[in-house]
Structures are given as C-alpha cells and as structure tokens.
PDB file of C-alpha atoms in Angstrom:
ATOM      1  CA  UNK A   1       4.623 -10.298  -2.674  1.00  0.00           C
ATOM      2  CA  UNK A   2       5.150  -9.936  -5.930  1.00  0.00           C
ATOM      3  CA  UNK A   3       7.627 -11.774  -8.058  1.00  0.00           C
ATOM      4  CA  UNK A   4      10.166  -8.798  -9.482  1.00  0.00           C
ATOM      5  CA  UNK A   5       9.792  -8.264  -5.509  1.00  0.00           C
ATOM      6  CA  UNK A   6      10.589 -11.693  -4.028  1.00  0.00           C
ATOM      7  CA  UNK A   7      13.168 -12.037  -6.636  1.00  0.00           C
ATOM      8  CA  UNK A   8      15.069  -8.895  -5.821  1.00  0.00           C
ATOM      9  CA  UNK A   9      14.884 -10.412  -2.620  1.00  0.00           C
ATOM     10  CA  UNK A  10      16.688 -13.833  -3.009  1.00  0.00           C
ATOM     11  CA  UNK A  11      18.869 -12.271  -5.177  1.00  0.00           C
ATOM     12  CA  UNK A  12      19.455 -10.466  -2.203  1.00  0.00           C
ATOM     13  CA  UNK A  13      19.988 -13.588   0.190  1.00  0.00           C
ATOM     14  CA  UNK A  14      21.870 -15.258  -2.235  1.00  0.00           C
ATOM     15  CA  UNK A  15      24.106 -11.743  -2.345  1.00  0.00           C
ATOM     16  CA  UNK A  16      25.223 -12.089   0.520  1.00  0.00           C
ATOM     17  CA  UNK A  17      25.467 -15.283   1.717  1.00  0.00           C
ATOM     18  CA  UNK A  18      28.276 -15.534  -1.407  1.00  0.00           C
ATOM     19  CA  UNK A  19      30.045 -12.036  -0.513  1.00  0.00           C
ATOM     20  CA  UNK A  20      29.507 -12.979   4.289  1.00  0.00           C
ATOM     21  CA  UNK A  21      31.797 -16.754   2.797  1.00  0.00           C
ATOM     22  CA  UNK A  22      35.225 -14.217   1.632  1.00  0.00           C
ATOM     23  CA  UNK A  23      35.644 -13.926   5.513  1.00  0.00           C
ATOM     24  CA  UNK A  24      39.027 -16.026   6.095  1.00  0.00           C
ATOM     25  CA  UNK A  25      37.785 -16.002  10.236  1.00  0.00           C
ATOM     26  CA  UNK A  26      35.377 -19.276  11.036  1.00  0.00           C
ATOM     27  CA  UNK A  27      34.519 -17.416  13.766  1.00  0.00           C
ATOM     28  CA  UNK A  28      32.476 -14.680  11.727  1.00  0.00           C
ATOM     29  CA  UNK A  29      31.667 -16.157   8.669  1.00  0.00           C
ATOM     30  CA  UNK A  30      29.887 -18.411  10.604  1.00  0.00           C
ATOM     31  CA  UNK A  31      27.974 -15.294  12.284  1.00  0.00           C
ATOM     32  CA  UNK A  32      27.663 -13.406   9.038  1.00  0.00           C
ATOM     33  CA  UNK A  33      25.323 -16.975   7.469  1.00  0.00           C
ATOM     34  CA  UNK A  34      23.959 -17.720  10.152  1.00  0.00           C
ATOM     35  CA  UNK A  35      22.861 -13.932  11.198  1.00  0.00           C
ATOM     36  CA  UNK A  36      22.061 -13.558   7.507  1.00  0.00           C
ATOM     37  CA  UNK A  37      19.498 -16.550   7.823  1.00  0.00           C
ATOM     38  CA  UNK A  38      17.876 -15.836  10.907  1.00  0.00           C
ATOM     39  CA  UNK A  39      17.150 -12.412   9.460  1.00  0.00           C
ATOM     40  CA  UNK A  40      15.510 -13.844   6.602  1.00  0.00           C
ATOM     41  CA  UNK A  41      12.856 -15.852   8.181  1.00  0.00           C
ATOM     42  CA  UNK A  42      12.552 -13.994  11.095  1.00  0.00           C
ATOM     43  CA  UNK A  43      11.126 -11.484   8.211  1.00  0.00           C
ATOM     44  CA  UNK A  44       9.698 -13.731   6.035  1.00  0.00           C
ATOM     45  CA  UNK A  45       5.684 -13.112   6.096  1.00  0.00           C
ATOM     46  CA  UNK A  46       6.007  -9.546   5.879  1.00  0.00           C
ATOM     47  CA  UNK A  47       3.121  -8.690   3.496  1.00  0.00           C
ATOM     48  CA  UNK A  48       3.114  -5.007   3.237  1.00  0.00           C
ATOM     49  CA  UNK A  49       5.257  -3.837  -0.298  1.00  0.00           C
ATOM     50  CA  UNK A  50       6.224  -1.035   2.342  1.00  0.00           C
ATOM     51  CA  UNK A  51       7.574  -3.281   4.558  1.00  0.00           C
ATOM     52  CA  UNK A  52       9.111  -4.662   2.381  1.00  0.00           C
ATOM     53  CA  UNK A  53      10.822  -2.126   0.158  1.00  0.00           C
ATOM     54  CA  UNK A  54      12.550  -0.516   3.044  1.00  0.00           C
ATOM     55  CA  UNK A  55      14.098  -4.531   4.673  1.00  0.00           C
ATOM     56  CA  UNK A  56      15.723  -4.649   0.561  1.00  0.00           C
ATOM     57  CA  UNK A  57      16.299  -1.864   1.583  1.00  0.00           C
ATOM     58  CA  UNK A  58      18.427  -2.467   5.066  1.00  0.00           C
ATOM     59  CA  UNK A  59      19.397  -5.552   2.983  1.00  0.00           C
ATOM     60  CA  UNK A  60      20.938  -3.996   0.432  1.00  0.00           C
ATOM     61  CA  UNK A  61      23.272  -1.728   3.031  1.00  0.00           C
ATOM     62  CA  UNK A  62      23.935  -4.604   5.233  1.00  0.00           C
ATOM     63  CA  UNK A  63      25.483  -5.934   2.492  1.00  0.00           C
ATOM     64  CA  UNK A  64      27.638  -2.771   1.612  1.00  0.00           C
ATOM     65  CA  UNK A  65      28.670  -3.517   4.983  1.00  0.00           C
ATOM     66  CA  UNK A  66      30.075  -6.641   4.271  1.00  0.00           C
ATOM     67  CA  UNK A  67      32.038  -6.013   0.907  1.00  0.00           C
ATOM     68  CA  UNK A  68      33.666  -3.240   2.802  1.00  0.00           C
ATOM     69  CA  UNK A  69      34.416  -5.051   5.948  1.00  0.00           C
ATOM     70  CA  UNK A  70      35.023  -8.498   3.741  1.00  0.00           C
ATOM     71  CA  UNK A  71      37.642  -5.807   1.507  1.00  0.00           C
ATOM     72  CA  UNK A  72      38.837  -4.370   4.777  1.00  0.00           C
ATOM     73  CA  UNK A  73      39.963  -7.304   6.534  1.00  0.00           C
ATOM     74  CA  UNK A  74      42.398  -8.644   3.184  1.00  0.00           C
ATOM     75  CA  UNK A  75      44.063  -5.477   2.866  1.00  0.00           C
ATOM     76  CA  UNK A  76      44.649  -6.126   6.540  1.00  0.00           C
ATOM     77  CA  UNK A  77      45.882  -9.396   5.959  1.00  0.00           C
ATOM     78  CA  UNK A  78      48.175  -8.667   3.220  1.00  0.00           C
ATOM     79  CA  UNK A  79      49.682  -4.778   4.053  1.00  0.00           C
ATOM     80  CA  UNK A  80      50.691  -7.023   7.657  1.00  0.00           C
ATOM     81  CA  UNK A  81      51.871  -8.970   4.789  1.00  0.00           C
ATOM     82  CA  UNK A  82      54.636  -6.900   3.052  1.00  0.00           C
ATOM     83  CA  UNK A  83      52.428  -7.304  -0.191  1.00  0.00           C
ATOM     84  CA  UNK A  84      50.631  -4.021  -0.086  1.00  0.00           C
ATOM     85  CA  UNK A  85      52.535  -1.115  -1.162  1.00  0.00           C
ATOM     86  CA  UNK A  86      50.412   1.370   0.166  1.00  0.00           C
ATOM     87  CA  UNK A  87      47.468   2.098   2.015  1.00  0.00           C
ATOM     88  CA  UNK A  88      46.317   6.106   1.056  1.00  0.00           C
ATOM     89  CA  UNK A  89      43.812   7.205  -1.944  1.00  0.00           C
ATOM     90  CA  UNK A  90      44.944   4.635  -3.802  1.00  0.00           C
ATOM     91  CA  UNK A  91      45.557   0.900  -2.391  1.00  0.00           C
ATOM     92  CA  UNK A  92      48.166  -1.413  -4.301  1.00  0.00           C
ATOM     93  CA  UNK A  93      48.427  -4.289  -4.041  1.00  0.00           C
ATOM     94  CA  UNK A  94      51.644  -5.769  -5.061  1.00  0.00           C
ATOM     95  CA  UNK A  95      51.658  -9.222  -4.620  1.00  0.00           C
ATOM     96  CA  UNK A  96      51.917 -12.675  -7.636  1.00  0.00           C
ATOM     97  CA  UNK A  97      48.773 -11.508  -9.941  1.00  0.00           C
ATOM     98  CA  UNK A  98      49.917  -7.484  -9.523  1.00  0.00           C
ATOM     99  CA  UNK A  99      45.788  -6.069  -8.681  1.00  0.00           C
ATOM    100  CA  UNK A 100      45.347  -2.715  -8.534  1.00  0.00           C
ATOM    101  CA  UNK A 101      43.114  -1.467  -6.311  1.00  0.00           C
ATOM    102  CA  UNK A 102      40.865   2.264  -6.603  1.00  0.00           C
TER     103      UNK A 102
END
C-alpha cells in the first residue's frame, strides 16, 4: 500500500471511530466501534490498489452515514426536550448556546 493511501485509510479509520463515539446510546456506540474495527482488520491484507480505493470509497460513504445518524439522533433528542424550535428545511437549536444548523 502506498504511503498516501495508508495515511488516507488511517485518517478514515480514526474519523470513523471518533464519529461513532458521538452516539449517545451505549449499545449503538459499542456496535459501531466493534464493526469499524472488525471491517478494517478484515481488509488489512488487501493489496490491490483498485480494491483498496473501492474500500476507501465505501468507508467514506459509511462515515457520512455515521455522521448523519449521529446528527439525527442529537436533533431528535433536543426536539423531544423542547430545545429545537422548528424541524423544517432549517433546523434551529434554541438552548443555552444558541447554535443554528442549516
């Protein structure tokens, strides 16, 4: 594996683990961490650059899914507790920090 693709894979691995820790539910969080580790270990011996690129692209898509799911869970949690003002094309979080999401 080339040094640049190795660095890219390691960056993706770290980003996926970091994002998975944003799940508030313990079971979701631990499942995500375990699944990420298993998938990367399983593909550790892949040498074909085309296959590596395909796996990197899949990991990028999975990272976006993790980010999106984590965000949805957080907004849902805030909405249930009355900290979100509206749920339309613009989501405005009204709390102590007054953060606005677009």
